[in-house]
Short mmCIF file of C-alpha atoms in Angstrom, two decimals:
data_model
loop_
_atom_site.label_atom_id
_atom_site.label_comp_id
_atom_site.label_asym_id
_atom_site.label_seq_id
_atom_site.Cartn_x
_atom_site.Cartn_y
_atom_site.Cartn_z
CA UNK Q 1 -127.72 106.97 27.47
CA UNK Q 2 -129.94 107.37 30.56
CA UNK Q 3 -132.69 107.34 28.70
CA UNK Q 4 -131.83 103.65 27.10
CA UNK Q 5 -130.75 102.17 30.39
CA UNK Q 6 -133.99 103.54 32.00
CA UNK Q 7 -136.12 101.48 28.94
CA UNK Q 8 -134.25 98.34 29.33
CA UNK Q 9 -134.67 98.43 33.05
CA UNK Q 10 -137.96 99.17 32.90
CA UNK Q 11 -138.32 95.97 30.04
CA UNK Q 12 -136.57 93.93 32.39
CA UNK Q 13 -137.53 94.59 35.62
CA UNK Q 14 -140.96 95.97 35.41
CA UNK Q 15 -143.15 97.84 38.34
CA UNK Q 16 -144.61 94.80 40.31
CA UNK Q 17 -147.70 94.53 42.96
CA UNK Q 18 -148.36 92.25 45.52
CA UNK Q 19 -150.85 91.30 47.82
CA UNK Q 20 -151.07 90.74 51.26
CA UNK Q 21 -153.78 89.35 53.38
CA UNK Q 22 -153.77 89.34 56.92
CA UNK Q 23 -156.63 89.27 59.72
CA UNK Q 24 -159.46 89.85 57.26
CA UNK Q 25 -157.25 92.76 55.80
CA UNK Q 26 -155.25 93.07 52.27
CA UNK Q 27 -152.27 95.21 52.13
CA UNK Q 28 -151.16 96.40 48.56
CA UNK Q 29 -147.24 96.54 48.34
CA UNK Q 30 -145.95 97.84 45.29
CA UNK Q 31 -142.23 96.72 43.93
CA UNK Q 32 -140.40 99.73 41.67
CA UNK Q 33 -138.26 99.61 38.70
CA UNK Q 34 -135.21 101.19 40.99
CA UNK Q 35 -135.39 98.67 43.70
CA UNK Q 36 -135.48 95.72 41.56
CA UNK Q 37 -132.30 96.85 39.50
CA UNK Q 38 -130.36 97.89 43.13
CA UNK Q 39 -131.47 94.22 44.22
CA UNK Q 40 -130.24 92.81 40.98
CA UNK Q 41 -126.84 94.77 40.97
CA UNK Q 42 -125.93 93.49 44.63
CA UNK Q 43 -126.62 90.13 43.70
CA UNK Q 44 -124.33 90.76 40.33
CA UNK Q 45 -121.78 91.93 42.81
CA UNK Q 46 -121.66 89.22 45.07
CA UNK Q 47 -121.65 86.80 42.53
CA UNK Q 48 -118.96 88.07 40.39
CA UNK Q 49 -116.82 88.53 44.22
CA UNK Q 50 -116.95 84.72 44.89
CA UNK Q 51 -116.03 83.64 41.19
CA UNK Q 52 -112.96 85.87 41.82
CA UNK Q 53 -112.13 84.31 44.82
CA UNK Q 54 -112.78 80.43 43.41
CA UNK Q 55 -110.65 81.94 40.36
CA UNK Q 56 -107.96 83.16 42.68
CA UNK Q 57 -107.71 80.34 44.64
CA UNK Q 58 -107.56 78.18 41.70
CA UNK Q 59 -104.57 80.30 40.66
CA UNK Q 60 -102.98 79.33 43.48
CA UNK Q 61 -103.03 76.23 43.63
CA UNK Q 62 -101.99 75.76 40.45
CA UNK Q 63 -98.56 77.23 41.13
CA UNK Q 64 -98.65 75.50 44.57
CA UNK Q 65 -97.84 72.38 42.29
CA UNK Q 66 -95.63 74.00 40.08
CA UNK Q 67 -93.26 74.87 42.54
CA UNK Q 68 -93.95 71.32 44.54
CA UNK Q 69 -93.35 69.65 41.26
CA UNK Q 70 -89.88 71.09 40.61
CA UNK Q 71 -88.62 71.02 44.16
CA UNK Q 72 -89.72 67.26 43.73
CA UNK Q 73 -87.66 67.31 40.76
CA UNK Q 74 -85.11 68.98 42.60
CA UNK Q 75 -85.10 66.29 45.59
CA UNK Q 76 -85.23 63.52 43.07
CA UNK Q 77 -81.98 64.40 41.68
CA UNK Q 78 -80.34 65.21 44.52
CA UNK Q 79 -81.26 61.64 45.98
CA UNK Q 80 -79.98 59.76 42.87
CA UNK Q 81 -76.93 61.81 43.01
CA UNK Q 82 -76.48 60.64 47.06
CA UNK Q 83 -77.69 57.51 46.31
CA UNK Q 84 -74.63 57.02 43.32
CA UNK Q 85 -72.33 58.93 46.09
CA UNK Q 86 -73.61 56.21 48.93
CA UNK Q 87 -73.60 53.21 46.68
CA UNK Q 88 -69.80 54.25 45.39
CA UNK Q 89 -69.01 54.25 49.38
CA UNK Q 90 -71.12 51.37 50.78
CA UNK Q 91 -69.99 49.15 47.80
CA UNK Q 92 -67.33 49.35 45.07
CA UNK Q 93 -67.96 45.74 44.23
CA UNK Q 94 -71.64 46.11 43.08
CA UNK Q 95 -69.70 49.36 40.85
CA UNK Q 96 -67.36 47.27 39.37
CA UNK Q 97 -69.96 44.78 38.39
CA UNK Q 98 -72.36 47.48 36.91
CA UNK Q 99 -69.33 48.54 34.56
CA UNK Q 100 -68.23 44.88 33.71
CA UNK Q 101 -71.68 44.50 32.25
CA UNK Q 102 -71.19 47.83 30.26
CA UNK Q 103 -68.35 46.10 29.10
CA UNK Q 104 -69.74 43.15 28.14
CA UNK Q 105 -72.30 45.26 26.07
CA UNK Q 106 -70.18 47.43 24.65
CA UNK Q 107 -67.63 44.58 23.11
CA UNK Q 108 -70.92 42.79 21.64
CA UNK Q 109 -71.96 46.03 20.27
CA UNK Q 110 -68.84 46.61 18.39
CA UNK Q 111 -68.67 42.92 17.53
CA UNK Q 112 -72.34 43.06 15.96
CA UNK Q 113 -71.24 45.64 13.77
CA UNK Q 114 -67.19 44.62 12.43
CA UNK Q 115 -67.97 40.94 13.50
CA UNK Q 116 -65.95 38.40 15.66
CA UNK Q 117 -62.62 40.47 16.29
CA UNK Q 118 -59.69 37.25 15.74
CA UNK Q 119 -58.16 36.31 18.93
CA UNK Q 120 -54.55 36.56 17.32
CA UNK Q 121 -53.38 39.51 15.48
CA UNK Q 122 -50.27 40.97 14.11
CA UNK Q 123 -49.02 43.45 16.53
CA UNK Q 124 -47.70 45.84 14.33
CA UNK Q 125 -47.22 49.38 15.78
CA UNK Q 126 -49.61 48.74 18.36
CA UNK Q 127 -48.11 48.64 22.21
CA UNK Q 128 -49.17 45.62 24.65
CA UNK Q 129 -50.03 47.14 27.76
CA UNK Q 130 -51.11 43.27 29.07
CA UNK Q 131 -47.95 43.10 31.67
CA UNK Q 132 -47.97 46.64 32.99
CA UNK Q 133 -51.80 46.54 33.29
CA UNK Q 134 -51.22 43.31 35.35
CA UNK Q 135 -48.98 45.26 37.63
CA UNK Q 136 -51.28 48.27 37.99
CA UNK Q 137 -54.20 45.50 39.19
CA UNK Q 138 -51.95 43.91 41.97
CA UNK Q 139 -50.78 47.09 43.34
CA UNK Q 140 -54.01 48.75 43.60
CA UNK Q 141 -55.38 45.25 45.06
CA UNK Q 142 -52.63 45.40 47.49
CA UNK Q 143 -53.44 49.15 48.43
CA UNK Q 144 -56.83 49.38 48.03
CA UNK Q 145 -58.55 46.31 48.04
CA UNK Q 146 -61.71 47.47 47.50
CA UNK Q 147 -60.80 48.91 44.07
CA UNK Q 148 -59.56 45.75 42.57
CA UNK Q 149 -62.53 45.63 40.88
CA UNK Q 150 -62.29 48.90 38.98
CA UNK Q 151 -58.49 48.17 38.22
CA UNK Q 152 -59.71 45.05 36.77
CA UNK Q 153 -62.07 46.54 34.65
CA UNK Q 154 -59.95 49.52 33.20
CA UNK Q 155 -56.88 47.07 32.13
CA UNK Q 156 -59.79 44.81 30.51
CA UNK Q 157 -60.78 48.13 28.56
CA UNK Q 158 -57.52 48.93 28.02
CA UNK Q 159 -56.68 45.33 26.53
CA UNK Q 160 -60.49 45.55 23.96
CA UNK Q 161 -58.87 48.94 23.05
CA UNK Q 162 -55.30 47.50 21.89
CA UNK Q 163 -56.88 44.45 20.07
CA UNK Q 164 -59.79 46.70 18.09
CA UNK Q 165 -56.73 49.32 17.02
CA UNK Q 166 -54.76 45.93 15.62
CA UNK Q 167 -57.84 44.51 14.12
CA UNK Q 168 -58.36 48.05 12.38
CA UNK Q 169 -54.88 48.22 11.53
CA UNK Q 170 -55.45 44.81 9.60
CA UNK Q 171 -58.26 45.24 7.91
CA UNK Q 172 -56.38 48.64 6.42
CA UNK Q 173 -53.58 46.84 5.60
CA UNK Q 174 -55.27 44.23 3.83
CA UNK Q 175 -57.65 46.64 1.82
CA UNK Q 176 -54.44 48.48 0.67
CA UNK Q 177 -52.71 45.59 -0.69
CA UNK Q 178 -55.95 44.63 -2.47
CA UNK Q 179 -56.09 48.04 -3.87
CA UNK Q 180 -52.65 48.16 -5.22
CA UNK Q 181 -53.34 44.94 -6.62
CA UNK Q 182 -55.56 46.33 -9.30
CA UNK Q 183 -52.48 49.16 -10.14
CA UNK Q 184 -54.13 52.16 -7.83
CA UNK Q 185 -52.71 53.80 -4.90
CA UNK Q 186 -54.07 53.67 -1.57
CA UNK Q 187 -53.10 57.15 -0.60
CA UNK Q 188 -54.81 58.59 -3.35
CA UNK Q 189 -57.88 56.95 -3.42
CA UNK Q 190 -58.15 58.14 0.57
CA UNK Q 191 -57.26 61.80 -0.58
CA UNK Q 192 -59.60 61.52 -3.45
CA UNK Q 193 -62.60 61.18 -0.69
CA UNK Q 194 -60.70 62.92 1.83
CA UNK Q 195 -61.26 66.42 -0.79
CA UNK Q 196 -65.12 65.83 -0.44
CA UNK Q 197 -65.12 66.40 3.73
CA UNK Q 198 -66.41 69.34 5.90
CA UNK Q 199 -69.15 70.23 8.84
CA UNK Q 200 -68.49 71.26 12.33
CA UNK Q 201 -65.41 70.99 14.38
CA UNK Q 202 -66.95 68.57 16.72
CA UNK Q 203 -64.10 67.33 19.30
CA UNK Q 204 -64.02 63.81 20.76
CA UNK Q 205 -62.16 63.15 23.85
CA UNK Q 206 -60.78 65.64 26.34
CA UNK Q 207 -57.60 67.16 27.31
CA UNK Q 208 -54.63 64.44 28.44
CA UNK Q 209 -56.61 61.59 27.14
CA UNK Q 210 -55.13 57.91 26.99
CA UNK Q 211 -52.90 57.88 23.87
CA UNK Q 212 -53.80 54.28 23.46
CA UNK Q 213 -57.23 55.45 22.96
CA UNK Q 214 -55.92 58.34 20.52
CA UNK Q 215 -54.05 55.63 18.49
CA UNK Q 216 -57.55 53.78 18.50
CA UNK Q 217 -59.27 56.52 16.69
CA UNK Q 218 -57.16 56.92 14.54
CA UNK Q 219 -57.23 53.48 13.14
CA UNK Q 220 -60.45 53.59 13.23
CA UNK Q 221 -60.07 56.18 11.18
CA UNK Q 222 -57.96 54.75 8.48
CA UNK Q 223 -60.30 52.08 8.19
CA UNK Q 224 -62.97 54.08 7.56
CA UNK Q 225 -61.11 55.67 4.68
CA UNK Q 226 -59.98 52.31 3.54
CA UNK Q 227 -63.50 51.32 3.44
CA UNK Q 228 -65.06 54.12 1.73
CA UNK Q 229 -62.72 53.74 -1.14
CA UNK Q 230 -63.22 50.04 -1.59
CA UNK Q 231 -66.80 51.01 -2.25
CA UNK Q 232 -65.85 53.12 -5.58
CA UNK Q 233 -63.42 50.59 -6.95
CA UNK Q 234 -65.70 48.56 -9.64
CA UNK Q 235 -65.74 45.28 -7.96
CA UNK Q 236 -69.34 43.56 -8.31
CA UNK Q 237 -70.36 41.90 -11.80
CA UNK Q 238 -71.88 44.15 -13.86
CA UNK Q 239 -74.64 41.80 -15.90
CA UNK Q 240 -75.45 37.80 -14.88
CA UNK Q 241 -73.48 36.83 -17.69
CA UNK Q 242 -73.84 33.69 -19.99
CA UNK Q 243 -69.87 33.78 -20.39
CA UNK Q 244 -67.28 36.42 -21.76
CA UNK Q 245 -67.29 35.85 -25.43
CA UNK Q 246 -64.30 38.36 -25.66
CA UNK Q 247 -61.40 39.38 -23.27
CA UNK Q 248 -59.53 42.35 -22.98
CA UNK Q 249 -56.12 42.65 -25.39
CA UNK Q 250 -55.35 42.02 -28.70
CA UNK Q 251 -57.47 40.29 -30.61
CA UNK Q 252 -59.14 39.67 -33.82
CA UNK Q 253 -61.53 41.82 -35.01
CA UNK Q 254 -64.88 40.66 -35.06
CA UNK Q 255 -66.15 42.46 -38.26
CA UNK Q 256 -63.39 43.69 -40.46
CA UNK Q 257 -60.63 40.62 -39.58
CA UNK Q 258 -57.27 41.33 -38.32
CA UNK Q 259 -55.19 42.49 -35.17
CA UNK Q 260 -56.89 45.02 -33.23
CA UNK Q 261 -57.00 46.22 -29.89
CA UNK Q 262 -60.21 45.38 -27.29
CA UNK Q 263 -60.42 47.65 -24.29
CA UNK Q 264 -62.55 46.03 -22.36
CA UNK Q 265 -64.46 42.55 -21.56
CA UNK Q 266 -67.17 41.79 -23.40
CA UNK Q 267 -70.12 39.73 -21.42
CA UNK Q 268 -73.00 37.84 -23.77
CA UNK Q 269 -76.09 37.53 -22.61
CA UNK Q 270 -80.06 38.06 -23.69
CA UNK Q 271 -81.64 41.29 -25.63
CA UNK Q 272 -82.88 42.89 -22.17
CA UNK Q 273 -81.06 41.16 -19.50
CA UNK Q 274 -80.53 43.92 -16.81
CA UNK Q 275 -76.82 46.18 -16.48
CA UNK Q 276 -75.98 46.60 -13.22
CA UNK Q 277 -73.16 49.97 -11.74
CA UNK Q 278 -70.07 47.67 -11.25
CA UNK Q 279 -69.44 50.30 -8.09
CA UNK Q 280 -70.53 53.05 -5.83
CA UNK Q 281 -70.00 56.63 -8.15
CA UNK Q 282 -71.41 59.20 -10.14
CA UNK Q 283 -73.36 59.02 -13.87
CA UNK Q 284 -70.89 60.82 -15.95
CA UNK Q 285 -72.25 60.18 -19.50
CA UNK Q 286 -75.22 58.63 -21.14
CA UNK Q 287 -75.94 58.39 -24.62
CA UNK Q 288 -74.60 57.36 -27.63
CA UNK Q 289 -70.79 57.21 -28.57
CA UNK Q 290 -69.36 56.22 -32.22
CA UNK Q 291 -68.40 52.63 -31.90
CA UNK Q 292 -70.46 51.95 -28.29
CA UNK Q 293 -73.85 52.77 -29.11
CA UNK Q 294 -75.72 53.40 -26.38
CA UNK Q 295 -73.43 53.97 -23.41
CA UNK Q 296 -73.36 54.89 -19.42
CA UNK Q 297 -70.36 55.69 -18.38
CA UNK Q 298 -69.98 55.87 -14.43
CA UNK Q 299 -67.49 58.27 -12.49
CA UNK Q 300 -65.54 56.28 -9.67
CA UNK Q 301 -63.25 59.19 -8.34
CA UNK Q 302 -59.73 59.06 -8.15
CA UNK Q 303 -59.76 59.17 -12.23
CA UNK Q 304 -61.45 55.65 -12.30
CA UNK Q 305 -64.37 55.54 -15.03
CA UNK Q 306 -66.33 52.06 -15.52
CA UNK Q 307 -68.21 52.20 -18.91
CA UNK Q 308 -70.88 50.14 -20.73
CA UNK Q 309 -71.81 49.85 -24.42
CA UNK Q 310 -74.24 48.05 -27.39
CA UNK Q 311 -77.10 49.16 -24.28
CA UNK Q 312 -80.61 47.94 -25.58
CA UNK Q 313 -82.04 50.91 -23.19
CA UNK Q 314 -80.78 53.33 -20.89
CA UNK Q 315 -82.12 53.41 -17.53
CA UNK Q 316 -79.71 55.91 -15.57
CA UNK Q 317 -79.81 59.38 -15.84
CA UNK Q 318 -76.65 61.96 -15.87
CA UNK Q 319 -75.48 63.26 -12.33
CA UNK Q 320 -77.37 60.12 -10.56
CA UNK Q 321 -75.59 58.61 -7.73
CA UNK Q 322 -75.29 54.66 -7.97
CA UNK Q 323 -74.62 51.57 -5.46
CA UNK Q 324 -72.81 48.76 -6.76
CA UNK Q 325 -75.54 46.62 -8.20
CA UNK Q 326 -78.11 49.90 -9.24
CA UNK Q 327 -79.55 49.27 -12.26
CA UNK Q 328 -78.60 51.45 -15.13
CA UNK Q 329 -79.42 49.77 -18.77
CA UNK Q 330 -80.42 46.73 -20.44
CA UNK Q 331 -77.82 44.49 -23.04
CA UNK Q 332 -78.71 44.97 -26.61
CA UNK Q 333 -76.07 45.22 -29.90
CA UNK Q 334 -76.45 49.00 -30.51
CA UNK Q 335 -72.84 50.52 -32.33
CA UNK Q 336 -70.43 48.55 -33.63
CA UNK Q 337 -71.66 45.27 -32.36
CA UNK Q 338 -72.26 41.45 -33.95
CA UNK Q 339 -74.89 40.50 -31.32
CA UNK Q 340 -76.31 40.90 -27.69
CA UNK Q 341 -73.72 41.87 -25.29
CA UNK Q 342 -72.44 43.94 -22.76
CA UNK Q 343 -69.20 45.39 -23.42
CA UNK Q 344 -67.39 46.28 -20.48
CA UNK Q 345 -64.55 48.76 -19.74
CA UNK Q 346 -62.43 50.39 -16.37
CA UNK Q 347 -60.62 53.21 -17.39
CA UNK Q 348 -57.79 54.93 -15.06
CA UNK Q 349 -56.91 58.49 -16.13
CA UNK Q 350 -58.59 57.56 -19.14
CA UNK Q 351 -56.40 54.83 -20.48
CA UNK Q 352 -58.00 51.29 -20.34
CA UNK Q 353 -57.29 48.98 -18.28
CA UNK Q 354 -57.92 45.11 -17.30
CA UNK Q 355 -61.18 44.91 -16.16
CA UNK Q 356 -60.74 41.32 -14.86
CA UNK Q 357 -58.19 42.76 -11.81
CA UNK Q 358 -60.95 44.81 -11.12
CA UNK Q 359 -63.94 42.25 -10.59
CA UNK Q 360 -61.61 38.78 -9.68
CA UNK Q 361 -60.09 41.31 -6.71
CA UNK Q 362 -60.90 40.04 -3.21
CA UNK Q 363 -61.85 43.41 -1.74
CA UNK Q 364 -62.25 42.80 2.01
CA UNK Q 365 -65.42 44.61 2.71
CA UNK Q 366 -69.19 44.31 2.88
CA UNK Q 367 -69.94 43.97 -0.51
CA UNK Q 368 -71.17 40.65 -0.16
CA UNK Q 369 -74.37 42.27 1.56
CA UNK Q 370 -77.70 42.93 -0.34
CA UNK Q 371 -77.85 47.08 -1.92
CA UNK Q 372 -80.40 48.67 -1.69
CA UNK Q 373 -81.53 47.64 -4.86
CA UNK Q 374 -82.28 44.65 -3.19
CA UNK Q 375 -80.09 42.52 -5.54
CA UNK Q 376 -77.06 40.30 -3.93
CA UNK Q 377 -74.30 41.92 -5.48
CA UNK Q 378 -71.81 39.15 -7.11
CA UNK Q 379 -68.54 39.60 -7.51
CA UNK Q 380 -65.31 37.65 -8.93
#
């Protein structure tokens, strides 16, 4: 090991003669391997000595700012929190203004998505807390001026609260007369959906909260329900029909003569023209059945089936979920069938029903509004 250190040296730093003259004289001085390397090794030393110290100041400084930069932090919160403390103190009226505006918002907000909330609406179970709000306002105005401004502000939240629960409470109502109008009942359709729930317990509100705003929620609530089983009840046209060339009923049969039965509606209309899911449900069936041809039948919940016959093509696929308006065939005269048509059937429990009910039913809900098939969905 010696021995290779002592070659290297010697490569690198090799024996080395000067010359010196002086006064006529020249003086010989003569440079060794071993001084050289002790020369080069002090220099290595102090080098490597002031990187470390650059390095360790560097170090430094970095957490310097660290810690300045979260005791910054630190002081910033602590002055916005004084400064919300101070402001509350100095000036409850610039408060009360700051939450009118959030007021303001939040009532367009809601209105943006439910639209214009009526100014008149049936009171129902819902309590009127206009006259004892009223009474809160003057007293604390009386006690407290500098509060009026708050007191205003809760009994106007208080007020938005009561209307949106009646307004809720209304639209519920309504979409559970519309749904008994076409022979199902509300209550089951909700439990139907209400089977298919889960996830995490995720409270809202705290301990002792405002009933009123309890009763809201739960409105709310209902509505929801309401709403999600409008969606499955077949309401939007299922082809852009030419005119119904049969009705449901008795009726005579088209190819043998005589009385016979027709379960469904039957809609004319071009070799090809597009089939559209008369609801929001589940692909239950597609193929061919004796009689229909080529069918899709569509699973609604709540035992409600839509199904359509004499298909050209077949464009859904079993288990697929559909939109009202989702394309899922094309009209032909496949089965038992004396030309192009859809043929049209809602079935409760499996029994047939009137389809018309069904499609002439204003639902009130949004389906009015574009899928997103892109197609308007029509309706009767």
């Amino acid at each position: 090991m010696r021995g290779w250190m002592r070659a290297h040296a010697t490569r690198w730093f090799p024996e080395r003669e000067f010359f010196m003259r002086s006064e006529g004289h020249v003086r010989f001085v003569r440079i060794s391997t071993r001084f050289q390397t002790r020369i080069a090794a002090a220099l290595a030393v102090m080098v490597l000595s002031w990187v470390g110290v650059l390095a360790w100041a560097l170090i430094g400084q970095v957490f310097d700012g660290s810690d300045r930069h979260a005791l910054l932090q630190r002081e910033a919160a602590v002055a916005n929190a004084e400064s919300r403390v101070t402001r509350y103190h100095a000036n409850l009226d610039a408060v009360a203004t700051d939450l009118k505006r959030r007021q303001d918002f939040l009532e367009k907000a809601v209105q943006s998505v439910i639209g214009p909330i009526p100014a008149t609406l049936p009171k129902g179970t819902v309590s009127d807390s206009t006259g004892e709000t009223a009474r809160t306002v003057r007293k604390i105005s009386q006690a407290m001026p500098q509060a009026a401004g708050l007191a205003r502000i809760e009994a106007r939240q208080i007020a938005f609260a009561e209307r949106l629960t009646r307004f809720a409470d209304d639209r519920a109502n309504a979409a559970s007369g519309a749904i008994r109008k076409v022979g199902l009942n509300p209550d089951s359709v909700i439990a139907g959906d209400a089977h298919a729930q889960g996830g995490p317990l995720i409270r809202l509100g705290w301990n002792g909260i405002d009933p009123r705003f309890e009763r809201l929620a739960a409105s709310l609530g209902q509505m929801s329900a309401i709403n999600a089983g409008l969606a499955h009840i077949p309401n939007a046209m299922p082809a852009s029909f030419e005119y119904i060339s049969s009705g449901f009923g008795v009726r005579t049969d088209p190819i043998v003569g005589g009385a016979a039965f027709h379960p469904g509606l039957d809609f004319k209309g071009p070799v090809g023209a597009p089939i559209y899911a008369a609801a929001t449900g589940e692909v239950s069936f597609t193929g061919v059945r004796q009689g229909y041809g080529n069918c899709v039948e569509i699973s609604h919940g709540h035992g409600l089936v839509t199904r359509y016959a004499h298909m050209s093509r077949i464009i859904a696929h079993l288990g697929q979920t559909v939109v009202a308006g989702t394309p899922i065939g094309a009209i032909g005269s496949t089965g038992r069938s004396t030309g192009p048509h859809l043929h049209f059937e809602v079935r409760v429990n499996d029994r047939p029903v009137n389809p018309r009910p069904f499609l002439e039913a204003p639902l009130p809900h949004v389906f009015q509004e574009t899928q997103s098939t892109g197609r308007p969905v029509s309706h009767g």
